[in-house]
Amino acid sequence: MSDLPFILFSLVAAVAAIMVVTRAVAVHALLYLVVVLLSLAGVFFALGAPFAAMLEVIIYAGAVMVLFVFVVMMLNLGRSDRDRERHWMAPAVWIGPALLSGLLLIALCTTLRTIPPTAASDTMAPIGPQSVGLLLYGPYVLSVELASFLLLAGLVSAFHIGRNIRGTGTGEP
Amino acid sequence: MTAPMPVIIGVTLVVLLGLATFLTWFERRLLGLWQDRYGPNRVGPGGILQAVADGIKILFKQDWIPPFADRGVFVLAPAIGMMTVLLSFGVVPVTAFWSIAGDLNVGLLFVLAMMGMGVYGVVLAGWASNSKYALLGGMRAAAQMISYEVFMGLSVLGVVMQAGSFTMRDIVLAQSGLWFVVPQALGCAVFTLAGIAETHRLPFDLPEGENELGAGFHTEYSGMKFGIFFLAEYAGVVLISALLVTLYLGGWQGPLLPPALWFALKTGALVCLFILLRAALPRPRYDQLMALGWKILLPLSLINIAATGAILLLHAPG
Amino acid sequence: MFGILRTLWLTFLHAGHRRVTVGYPEHKPPLPPRYRGRIILSRDPDGMERCVACNLCAVACPVDCISLQKAEQDGRWYPDYFRINFSRCIFCGMCEEACPTYAIQLTPDFEMSEYLRPNLVYEKEDLLISGTGKYPDYSFFRVAGVKIPGKDKGEAEREAAPIDLHTLLP
């Protein structure tokens, strides 16, 4: 019974993921991707990780996907792009990758079955933000620092690309 | 003491939507007061039924979707805008005993997440309208709201550090001695500015920008779909006020009066402040808005976090 | 930064200022007597129509909202019909300036809304008032009569004798 939200969210995520791949209009696909991310957040929540769920919504659904939509809006895709996407949806195009993905899925399922189910899934307590923070700055402090280095590098390069070259122009991109 | 959950949800929803409707009239009256005129004063006592008249009118208008619009997304957009605002209210504790999910352990993050989702309402409206003004409005909204979400999230971190919790109720209870507006004045100021930008209210209503964009992202909207956007904006004002009260002004706490009344009083005063901002200030240029965000508010909120952390560490026991 | 706060404060102080709005239907603003509102046709002190159907008002009208037809009785001209389409009228007052007999005048009345546009077309009966309007003593024929069959200038009814231009005596 307590698995019901989990199953529901997973189903929504799976269906929405299929819709992402099959949409011809880019924004529709992105919307379904947002639904996927939201339902993944729901899955996290159902599994007792509200902090991860909220971060999923804030960062992926809230920020990254908005940037995707932003870019797609700027591209000004029209009817011709939609038709081209439709053309790419022909079975000859997707049958190969789909078969390989199916093989991967089967392999994944069979490997997962060999792992014995842990008893933890029944007694799992929700993990609050405090414990996540303690873990991040305790055992995982090195990876946090490395991630921050990566972000800093991204920041510096973004600043470099966006800077005003030789004082020409208004400085606004 | 605690009312059953459906009652709480129902009452909150009705009060909130009623308040948003009523605010459309209240704002016009207040703007009139501050601009030496009357505002709507004809319908009912003091014009208070103007909101009802507007509601009836807008409900009976033709529900028109432009033929060039993307129908599904066009209908979806106002719903997203409204729903995210309403959902955010779920974690706002009105009193210690009256809140839908005031003790959610990621309450504040939930609010930020819903703010992030609220961007979609505006951006998709701009895209689905398939007209240049709406598109420009939507793109402005995307950049503005994402940017100010960052400062909003950073500015509330000071509060979270002091309260030691993301739970809204704990944050309020942590202010029983001193309201956070005193130690977190900087964060409060940044949060207020970010809140205005996030609800795209004047003076930061660049996504709408009547002078240059027609009506911005809702140029093509009419009838009740426009009404939903309108109500969502006012509900957003109430939400930001309620959040400010919860995070910085001690929530329901106060002497003598009952807690719910204190909450209502504080929220009402802040709503008036937002309307005053609209009455007094001109709209900045778009690049000025972004420069204000990234060059002033971001460093300020980072300084706020660093200072709060340092002081907390200095006073930490042991 | 200080300027913004000062603006907020000054705007807030406006809450105590007097409102400049005039609540119109309850409080009617005082209109000057020469206000250009609804157009009327006046009569001379003897109660006769002043209009001599000279068509100058219709010519002067920039939006062509005045229409009239001349008729003649005892050698004197009067309008057979006189029609003003107030849905076109812009209340510029040029007809009043053009009128040689002070017949057409504008009044301080602007409350003339109608639900049907044709109702804004005023006929002579609607335009004609029983008084003299802004010029109580003026009678065109008394000072500028015309010769009619059988009677010379100044000999017809309600006419003053023409002034002898060659004498200096008053």
XYZ file of C-alpha atoms in Angstrom:
661
model
C 0.000 0.000 0.000
C 2.784 2.391 0.877
C 4.333 1.588 -2.455
C 1.386 3.065 -4.318
C 2.765 6.632 -4.636
C 6.082 5.228 -5.767
C 4.479 3.074 -8.449
C 2.255 5.925 -9.552
C 5.108 8.390 -9.863
C 7.254 5.836 -11.691
C 4.475 5.097 -14.157
C 3.973 8.792 -14.832
C 7.706 9.203 -15.294
C 7.913 6.309 -17.749
C 4.917 7.404 -19.814
C 6.114 11.000 -19.877
C 9.572 9.855 -20.942
C 8.058 8.025 -23.920
C 6.129 11.174 -24.768
C 9.363 13.207 -24.619
C 10.904 11.051 -27.302
C 7.883 10.932 -29.579
C 6.892 14.630 -29.613
C 7.578 16.541 -32.802
C 7.246 19.995 -31.259
C 10.301 20.793 -29.193
C 8.485 22.704 -26.472
C 5.988 19.879 -26.008
C 8.853 17.460 -25.577
C 10.442 19.785 -23.049
C 7.174 20.036 -21.145
C 7.005 16.263 -20.917
C 10.606 16.290 -19.749
C 9.540 18.638 -16.966
C 6.806 16.176 -16.078
C 9.409 13.416 -15.980
C 11.573 15.438 -13.609
C 8.613 16.319 -11.405
C 7.523 12.721 -11.153
C 11.120 11.738 -10.393
C 10.971 14.249 -7.555
C 7.798 12.517 -6.485
C 9.639 9.198 -6.564
C 12.355 10.662 -4.368
C 9.713 11.930 -1.994
C 8.010 8.576 -1.870
C 11.348 6.946 -1.111
C 11.866 9.269 1.846
C 14.294 11.798 0.412
C 12.370 15.090 0.427
C 15.535 17.178 0.228
C 16.647 15.489 -2.968
C 13.111 15.808 -4.331
C 13.034 19.545 -3.740
C 16.481 20.029 -5.240
C 15.335 18.046 -8.256
C 12.406 20.397 -8.725
C 14.343 23.597 -8.023
C 17.417 22.873 -10.091
C 16.334 20.545 -12.869
C 12.693 21.356 -13.394
C 12.879 24.933 -12.225
C 16.137 26.249 -13.600
C 17.718 23.959 -16.177
C 14.529 23.184 -18.068
C 13.522 26.829 -18.119
C 16.825 27.562 -19.810
C 16.055 24.807 -22.323
C 12.654 26.348 -23.014
C 14.342 29.743 -23.243
C 16.727 28.515 -25.895
C 13.980 26.769 -27.853
C 11.954 29.981 -27.753
C 14.877 31.878 -29.209
C 15.348 29.332 -31.991
C 11.936 30.192 -33.444
C 11.109 26.704 -34.683
C 8.363 26.595 -37.241
C 6.228 24.144 -39.145
C 9.125 22.961 -41.289
C 11.077 21.883 -38.221
C 8.040 20.021 -36.960
C 7.700 18.175 -40.248
C 11.389 17.277 -40.219
C 11.013 15.907 -36.703
C 8.031 13.860 -37.860
C 10.139 12.499 -40.691
C 12.782 11.424 -38.210
C 10.137 9.536 -36.289
C 9.974 6.861 -39.017
C 10.373 3.295 -37.704
C 13.530 2.782 -39.751
C 15.186 5.460 -37.662
C 14.273 4.348 -34.172
C 13.978 0.574 -34.471
C 17.693 -0.090 -34.045
C 18.284 2.050 -30.932
C 15.014 0.796 -29.452
C 16.097 -2.834 -29.829
C 19.440 -2.133 -28.214
C 17.749 -0.238 -25.384
C 15.385 -3.172 -24.912
C 18.385 -5.480 -24.582
C 19.893 -3.121 -22.020
C 16.615 -3.119 -20.091
C 16.475 -6.906 -20.014
C 20.084 -7.072 -18.870
C 19.401 -4.493 -16.175
C 16.329 -6.330 -14.923
C 18.095 -9.687 -14.731
C 21.049 -8.173 -12.877
C 18.758 -6.386 -10.464
C 16.994 -9.631 -9.667
C 20.256 -11.237 -8.554
C 20.723 -8.582 -5.849
C 18.983 -9.722 -2.662
C 16.388 -7.207 -1.430
C 17.640 -5.287 1.583
C 15.527 -5.059 4.663
C 16.163 -1.335 4.806
C 13.329 -0.542 2.421
C 10.755 -1.219 5.127
C 12.293 0.693 7.995
C 13.624 3.570 5.955
C 13.137 6.881 7.742
C 12.820 10.080 5.703
C 16.150 11.789 5.288
C 15.886 15.414 6.265
C 17.954 18.273 4.911
C 20.082 18.361 8.054
C 21.407 14.850 7.652
C 22.058 15.486 3.954
C 24.078 18.559 4.876
C 26.048 16.703 7.520
C 26.854 13.986 5.007
C 27.855 16.462 2.308
C 30.231 18.329 4.576
C 31.385 15.216 6.403
C 32.396 12.147 4.385
C 31.726 13.730 0.989
C 33.432 17.087 1.510
C 36.030 16.336 -1.167
C 33.450 15.764 -3.897
C 31.572 18.891 -2.827
C 34.762 20.902 -3.146
C 35.530 19.349 -6.538
C 32.015 20.189 -7.747
C 32.467 23.749 -6.577
C 35.765 23.939 -8.485
C 33.920 22.794 -11.575
C 31.228 25.399 -11.069
C 33.841 28.091 -10.507
C 35.526 27.108 -13.747
C 32.184 27.329 -15.502
C 31.564 30.740 -13.963
C 34.941 32.079 -15.024
C 34.573 30.793 -18.570
C 31.066 32.210 -18.838
C 32.430 35.556 -17.691
C 35.233 35.274 -20.242
C 32.837 34.548 -23.095
C 30.410 37.231 -22.082
C 32.919 39.992 -21.407
C 33.092 43.190 -23.382
C 35.915 42.810 -25.901
C 38.091 45.916 -26.420
C 35.430 48.145 -24.968
C 33.330 47.977 -28.132
C 29.610 47.625 -28.048
C 27.385 48.243 -25.091
C 28.591 45.310 -23.035
C 25.136 43.783 -23.150
C 24.995 40.469 -25.039
C -7.368 22.297 18.553
C -6.266 21.395 15.072
C -8.985 21.540 12.460
C -9.360 18.604 10.042
C -7.232 18.890 6.940
C -9.998 19.236 4.304
C -11.452 22.136 6.288
C -8.067 23.837 6.434
C -7.439 23.364 2.734
C -10.914 24.491 1.750
C -10.912 27.573 3.959
C -7.411 28.543 2.852
C -8.342 28.169 -0.800
C -11.543 30.163 -0.498
C -9.907 32.887 1.578
C -6.970 33.094 -0.789
C -9.003 33.323 -3.982
C -11.394 35.736 -2.348
C -8.476 37.818 -1.170
C -6.907 37.854 -4.629
C -10.214 38.980 -6.154
C -10.692 41.589 -3.486
C -7.134 42.830 -3.928
C -7.864 43.840 -7.530
C -10.249 46.406 -6.078
C -8.177 47.221 -3.017
C -5.070 47.986 -5.041
C -6.944 50.367 -7.308
C -8.418 52.156 -4.326
C -5.043 52.477 -2.631
C -3.370 53.650 -5.823
C -6.115 56.222 -6.091
C -5.541 57.329 -2.525
C -1.849 57.841 -3.143
C -2.424 59.571 -6.436
C -5.031 61.993 -5.065
C -7.993 60.397 -6.779
C -10.703 57.922 -5.818
C -10.381 54.758 -7.828
C -13.401 52.505 -8.263
C -16.034 53.751 -5.786
C -19.322 53.111 -7.554
C -20.259 49.456 -7.179
C -21.423 48.705 -3.672
C -20.209 50.463 -0.529
C -16.927 52.150 -1.344
C -16.823 50.253 -4.620
C -16.052 46.964 -2.909
C -18.311 45.029 -5.260
C -16.217 46.194 -8.219
C -14.274 42.963 -7.878
C -17.519 40.987 -8.169
C -18.621 43.003 -11.175
C -15.267 42.473 -12.843
C -15.461 38.780 -12.037
C -18.911 38.423 -13.585
C -17.834 40.351 -16.650
C -14.666 38.371 -17.180
C -16.450 35.045 -16.644
C -18.955 35.824 -19.352
C -16.438 37.017 -21.892
C -15.726 34.902 -24.912
C -13.084 32.316 -24.107
C -11.034 32.936 -27.181
C -7.882 31.147 -28.269
C -6.040 32.774 -31.153
C -5.892 30.501 -34.213
C -2.108 30.878 -34.415
C -1.589 29.802 -30.798
C -0.478 26.401 -29.565
C -3.793 25.396 -28.023
C -2.704 22.887 -25.397
C 0.137 24.922 -23.977
C -1.911 28.102 -24.266
C -4.549 26.665 -21.940
C -2.001 25.037 -19.674
C 0.042 28.173 -18.977
C -2.392 30.129 -16.768
C -3.197 26.957 -14.858
C 0.494 26.470 -14.067
C 0.816 30.073 -12.963
C -2.138 29.796 -10.600
C -1.375 26.335 -9.262
C 2.209 27.013 -8.274
C 1.185 30.047 -6.252
C -1.634 28.178 -4.536
C 0.598 25.196 -3.803
C 3.199 27.459 -2.219
C 0.627 28.535 0.340
C 0.475 24.964 1.500
C 3.613 25.340 3.574
C 2.882 28.783 5.008
C 1.891 28.445 8.651
C -0.880 30.917 9.435
C -0.876 30.010 13.117
C 0.674 27.215 15.096
C -2.470 25.155 14.554
C -3.607 26.355 11.173
C -1.487 25.318 8.246
C -1.714 22.701 5.546
C 1.889 21.483 5.670
C 3.617 24.038 7.862
C 5.869 21.381 9.380
C 7.099 19.907 6.107
C 10.792 19.465 6.732
C 11.711 21.039 3.379
C 9.025 23.724 3.495
C 11.154 26.633 2.383
C 12.677 24.606 -0.423
C 9.175 23.700 -1.534
C 8.328 27.366 -1.836
C 11.453 27.990 -3.886
C 10.635 24.976 -6.062
C 7.138 26.269 -6.697
C 8.530 29.695 -7.559
C 10.785 27.967 -10.042
C 7.836 26.138 -11.561
C 5.880 29.372 -11.684
C 8.295 30.603 -14.341
C 6.754 28.085 -16.717
C 3.366 29.724 -16.489
C 4.763 32.960 -17.845
C 7.303 31.533 -20.257
C 4.907 29.042 -21.818
C 2.227 31.702 -22.095
C 4.723 33.791 -24.012
C 5.702 30.923 -26.266
C 2.231 29.484 -26.873
C 0.776 32.862 -27.832
C 2.984 32.770 -30.901
C 3.190 36.530 -31.137
C 6.276 38.667 -30.902
C 5.289 40.768 -27.899
C 4.231 37.752 -25.902
C 7.458 35.987 -26.865
C 9.587 38.939 -25.791
C 7.656 39.110 -22.536
C 8.129 35.414 -21.968
C 11.856 35.598 -22.611
C 12.239 38.542 -20.271
C 10.262 36.639 -17.669
C 12.462 33.581 -18.029
C 15.697 35.490 -17.508
C 14.337 37.762 -14.804
C 12.627 35.095 -12.754
C 15.477 32.606 -12.923
C 17.950 35.282 -11.874
C 15.887 36.540 -8.992
C 15.147 33.015 -7.870
C 18.865 32.713 -7.192
C 18.945 35.787 -4.977
C 15.755 34.766 -3.280
C 17.170 31.374 -2.431
C 20.452 32.871 -1.228
C 18.797 35.572 0.859
C 16.635 33.143 2.812
C 19.631 30.967 3.628
C 20.542 33.398 6.413
C 17.185 32.741 7.999
C 17.625 29.016 7.567
C 21.044 29.185 9.218
C 19.709 31.105 12.199
C 16.653 28.942 12.620
C 18.546 25.748 11.829
C 15.644 24.375 9.839
C 13.833 24.544 6.515
C 10.540 23.977 8.310
C 8.397 27.080 8.205
C 6.927 26.466 11.636
C 10.343 26.096 13.223
C 11.479 29.285 11.538
C 8.559 31.158 13.061
C 9.140 29.593 16.471
C 12.828 30.561 16.291
C 11.745 34.201 16.113
C 9.946 34.214 19.450
C 12.703 36.340 20.948
C 13.770 38.601 18.127
C 12.256 38.869 14.675
C 14.699 37.912 11.955
C 14.172 41.244 10.231
C 16.668 42.758 12.703
C 19.627 40.395 12.345
C 18.737 39.572 8.721
C 17.906 43.091 7.525
C 20.074 42.657 4.442
C 18.522 39.314 3.594
C 15.063 40.758 4.161
C 15.723 43.611 1.742
C 17.076 41.251 -0.918
C 14.167 38.887 -0.394
C 11.670 41.714 -0.794
C 13.230 42.892 -4.049
C 13.495 39.346 -5.341
C 9.906 38.743 -4.318
C 8.697 41.690 -6.363
C 10.703 40.508 -9.345
C 9.496 36.954 -8.880
C 5.824 37.930 -8.923
C 6.676 40.330 -11.779
C 4.912 43.138 -10.014
C 5.575 46.779 -10.619
C 8.185 48.265 -10.575
C 9.728 45.012 -11.867
C 6.939 44.059 -14.266
C 9.163 43.956 -17.320
C 7.604 40.721 -18.636
C 4.406 42.732 -19.002
C 5.898 46.118 -19.822
C 2.759 47.815 -21.147
C 4.690 50.674 -22.705
C 6.831 48.604 -24.984
C 5.333 45.093 -25.149
C 1.610 45.653 -25.297
C 0.838 43.488 -22.307
C 3.862 41.206 -22.481
C 3.334 37.522 -21.992
C -0.456 37.760 -21.694
C -0.966 39.945 -24.755
C -3.017 37.276 -26.504
C -4.986 36.212 -23.450
C -8.534 37.306 -22.807
C -11.505 36.261 -20.737
C -11.030 34.068 -17.727
C -7.614 32.811 -18.857
C -6.369 36.361 -18.498
C -8.313 36.532 -15.252
C -6.403 33.538 -13.951
C -3.103 35.266 -14.674
C -4.420 38.359 -12.978
C -5.576 36.484 -9.895
C -2.331 34.524 -9.786
C -0.416 37.791 -9.714
C -2.405 39.059 -6.750
C -2.220 35.703 -5.005
C 1.532 35.964 -5.610
C 1.597 39.325 -3.851
C -0.196 37.816 -0.888
C 2.188 34.866 -0.986
C 5.307 37.023 -0.947
C 3.857 39.101 1.882
C 2.963 35.995 3.849
C 6.444 34.586 3.249
C 8.063 37.821 4.407
C 5.929 37.705 7.528
C 6.795 34.090 8.150
C 10.497 34.375 7.490
C 11.354 37.804 8.842
C 8.489 39.294 10.827
C 7.823 36.586 13.368
C 4.852 34.954 11.671
C 1.795 34.787 13.892
C 3.635 35.935 16.998
C 2.666 39.162 18.679
C 1.245 40.456 21.938
C -2.420 40.720 22.963
C -4.160 39.966 19.677
C -4.936 36.393 18.546
C -2.229 34.836 16.336
C -4.324 34.650 13.172
C -5.094 38.345 13.432
C -1.424 39.183 13.861
C -0.602 37.190 10.772
C -3.344 38.890 8.797
C -2.299 42.337 10.015
C 1.340 41.884 9.100
C 0.509 40.384 5.727
C -1.956 43.160 4.990
C 0.589 45.827 5.861
C 3.112 44.248 3.530
C 0.548 44.015 0.729
C -0.013 47.739 1.202
C 3.743 48.256 0.992
C 3.845 46.390 -2.306
C 1.049 48.569 -3.635
C 2.908 51.653 -2.425
C 5.945 50.491 -4.359
C 3.768 50.276 -7.429
C 2.303 53.707 -6.813
C 5.651 55.411 -6.290
C 8.363 53.863 -8.396
C 9.017 53.863 -12.135
C 9.991 50.726 -13.992
C 13.751 50.253 -14.500
C 15.211 49.369 -17.854
C 15.698 45.659 -18.439
C 19.509 45.719 -18.299
C 19.314 47.871 -15.169
C 17.142 45.212 -13.595
C 19.582 42.451 -14.434
C 22.573 44.554 -13.358
C 20.857 45.294 -10.053
C 20.349 41.594 -9.565
C 23.729 40.220 -10.487
C 25.966 43.096 -9.451
C 24.302 44.260 -6.236
C 21.834 41.724 -4.869
C 23.995 38.658 -5.471
C 27.083 40.018 -3.639
C 24.852 41.410 -0.900
C 23.175 38.081 -0.278
C 26.518 36.269 -0.361
C 27.907 38.752 2.192
C 24.794 38.178 4.255
C 25.334 34.425 4.231
C 29.017 34.724 5.076
C 28.407 37.201 7.890
C 25.567 35.152 9.342
C 27.693 32.031 9.220
C 30.641 33.751 10.878
C 28.540 35.218 13.672
C 26.751 31.934 14.242
C 30.097 30.151 14.488
C 31.453 32.758 16.910
C 28.443 32.359 19.172
C 28.245 28.615 18.759
C 28.462 26.810 22.067
C 31.710 24.917 22.476
C 18.750 54.400 -2.820
C 17.833 57.349 -0.598
C 15.904 58.838 -3.478
C 13.802 55.713 -3.796
C 12.940 55.700 -0.107
C 12.159 59.413 -0.250
C 9.850 58.814 -3.211
C 8.081 56.090 -1.278
C 7.642 58.348 1.728
C 6.403 61.312 -0.303
C 3.942 59.103 -2.148
C 2.764 57.703 1.145
C 2.162 61.238 2.427
C -0.241 61.750 -0.451
C -2.681 59.559 1.455
C -3.528 62.659 3.487
C -3.879 65.020 0.561
C -7.183 66.259 -0.808
C -8.371 64.317 -3.818
C -8.607 66.285 -6.993
C -11.315 64.116 -8.522
C -14.741 65.756 -8.867
C -17.384 63.096 -8.273
C -19.254 64.070 -11.395
C -22.891 63.009 -11.258
C -23.180 64.088 -7.624
C -20.997 67.167 -7.806
C -21.396 68.993 -11.073
C -18.439 71.177 -11.852
C -19.310 74.863 -12.455
C -19.252 75.555 -16.183
C -18.534 79.051 -17.556
C -21.393 80.671 -19.509
C -19.367 80.616 -22.718
C -18.743 76.852 -22.395
C -19.163 75.176 -25.748
C -21.801 72.529 -25.225
C -25.140 71.622 -26.781
C -26.076 73.893 -29.713
C -29.399 75.780 -29.641
C -31.261 78.105 -31.970
C -32.405 81.271 -30.210
C -35.245 83.693 -30.845
C -35.160 87.452 -30.933
C -36.797 89.543 -28.167
C -40.054 89.507 -30.065
C -40.199 85.742 -30.047
C -39.395 85.224 -33.723
C -36.739 82.859 -34.967
C -33.435 84.607 -35.374
C -32.125 82.223 -37.987
C -32.253 83.637 -41.497
C -31.112 80.425 -43.192
C -27.995 82.055 -44.588
C -26.109 78.722 -44.478
C -22.979 80.356 -43.072
C -22.953 77.987 -40.095
C -23.187 74.977 -42.373
C -20.298 76.321 -44.402
C -18.210 77.073 -41.355
C -18.783 73.683 -39.805
C -15.569 71.671 -40.183
C -17.338 68.327 -39.861
C -20.400 69.205 -41.913
C -22.849 68.297 -39.196
C -25.308 71.149 -39.886
C -27.911 70.816 -42.579
C -30.686 73.321 -43.330
C -33.052 74.359 -46.089
C -34.058 77.929 -46.800
C -37.740 78.932 -46.960
C -39.176 82.381 -47.599
C -42.157 84.177 -46.109
C -42.975 87.848 -46.716
C -39.546 88.283 -48.232
C -37.809 87.108 -45.047
C -35.779 83.975 -44.961
C -36.221 81.290 -42.378
C -35.065 77.644 -42.241
C -37.569 75.125 -43.485
C -35.706 72.476 -41.551
C -32.581 72.826 -39.464
C -30.750 69.674 -38.536
C -27.612 69.158 -36.451
C -26.063 65.724 -36.221
C -24.557 65.761 -32.756
C -22.850 62.442 -33.288
C -20.584 64.317 -35.678
C -20.470 67.681 -33.968
C -17.111 68.495 -32.370
C -18.395 71.520 -30.448
C -15.812 73.831 -31.974
C -18.127 76.840 -31.908
C -17.355 77.954 -35.435
C -21.037 78.016 -36.337
C -21.644 80.444 -33.513
C -18.844 82.677 -34.748
C -20.114 82.540 -38.318
C -23.731 83.334 -37.473
C -24.628 86.945 -38.485
C -27.791 87.005 -36.376
C -26.648 85.380 -33.119
C -29.208 82.671 -33.850
C -27.019 79.632 -33.345
C -25.401 79.521 -29.926
C -23.534 76.978 -27.807
C -24.675 76.381 -24.247
C -23.018 74.965 -21.113
C -24.755 71.608 -21.374
C -22.977 68.452 -22.392
C -25.169 65.697 -20.952
C -26.718 64.490 -24.172
C -25.939 60.769 -24.288
C -28.247 58.507 -26.234
C -28.463 54.768 -26.603
C -29.292 55.064 -30.303
C -27.156 57.040 -32.647
C -30.080 58.401 -34.732
C -31.412 60.036 -31.574
C -28.419 62.363 -31.676
C -29.724 64.017 -34.824
C -31.537 67.099 -33.529
C -34.270 68.726 -35.636
C -35.309 72.357 -35.546
C -37.979 71.693 -32.922
C -35.324 70.179 -30.668
C -32.877 73.003 -31.234
C -35.174 75.984 -30.965
C -35.496 77.592 -27.549
C -38.024 80.203 -26.552
C -35.498 82.709 -25.164
C -32.858 84.935 -26.599
C -29.811 83.099 -25.302
C -26.690 85.088 -24.599
C -27.798 88.294 -26.358
C -31.084 89.393 -24.778
C -31.628 92.694 -26.641
C -30.354 91.858 -30.060
C -32.755 91.665 -32.943
C -31.259 91.325 -36.364
C -34.102 92.781 -38.373
C -34.273 95.851 -36.171
C -30.818 96.932 -37.171
C -30.351 95.286 -40.542
C -33.711 94.913 -42.208
C -34.077 94.113 -45.838
C -36.416 95.549 -48.377
C -39.486 93.450 -49.092
C -42.137 93.979 -51.720
C -44.259 97.002 -50.818
C -42.194 98.112 -47.887
C -38.850 99.838 -47.794
C -36.128 99.266 -45.216
C -37.338 99.978 -41.715
C -41.002 100.028 -42.688
C -41.952 96.439 -42.087
C -43.097 95.014 -38.785
C -40.708 95.183 -35.862
C -38.084 97.071 -37.767
C -36.186 100.183 -36.746
C -35.637 102.903 -39.315
C -32.218 102.731 -40.940
C -29.586 105.022 -39.495
C -28.784 108.039 -41.666
C -25.119 107.661 -42.327
C -24.664 111.220 -43.494
C -25.571 112.999 -40.286
C -23.348 113.468 -37.288
C -26.203 113.705 -34.809
C -26.811 110.690 -32.642
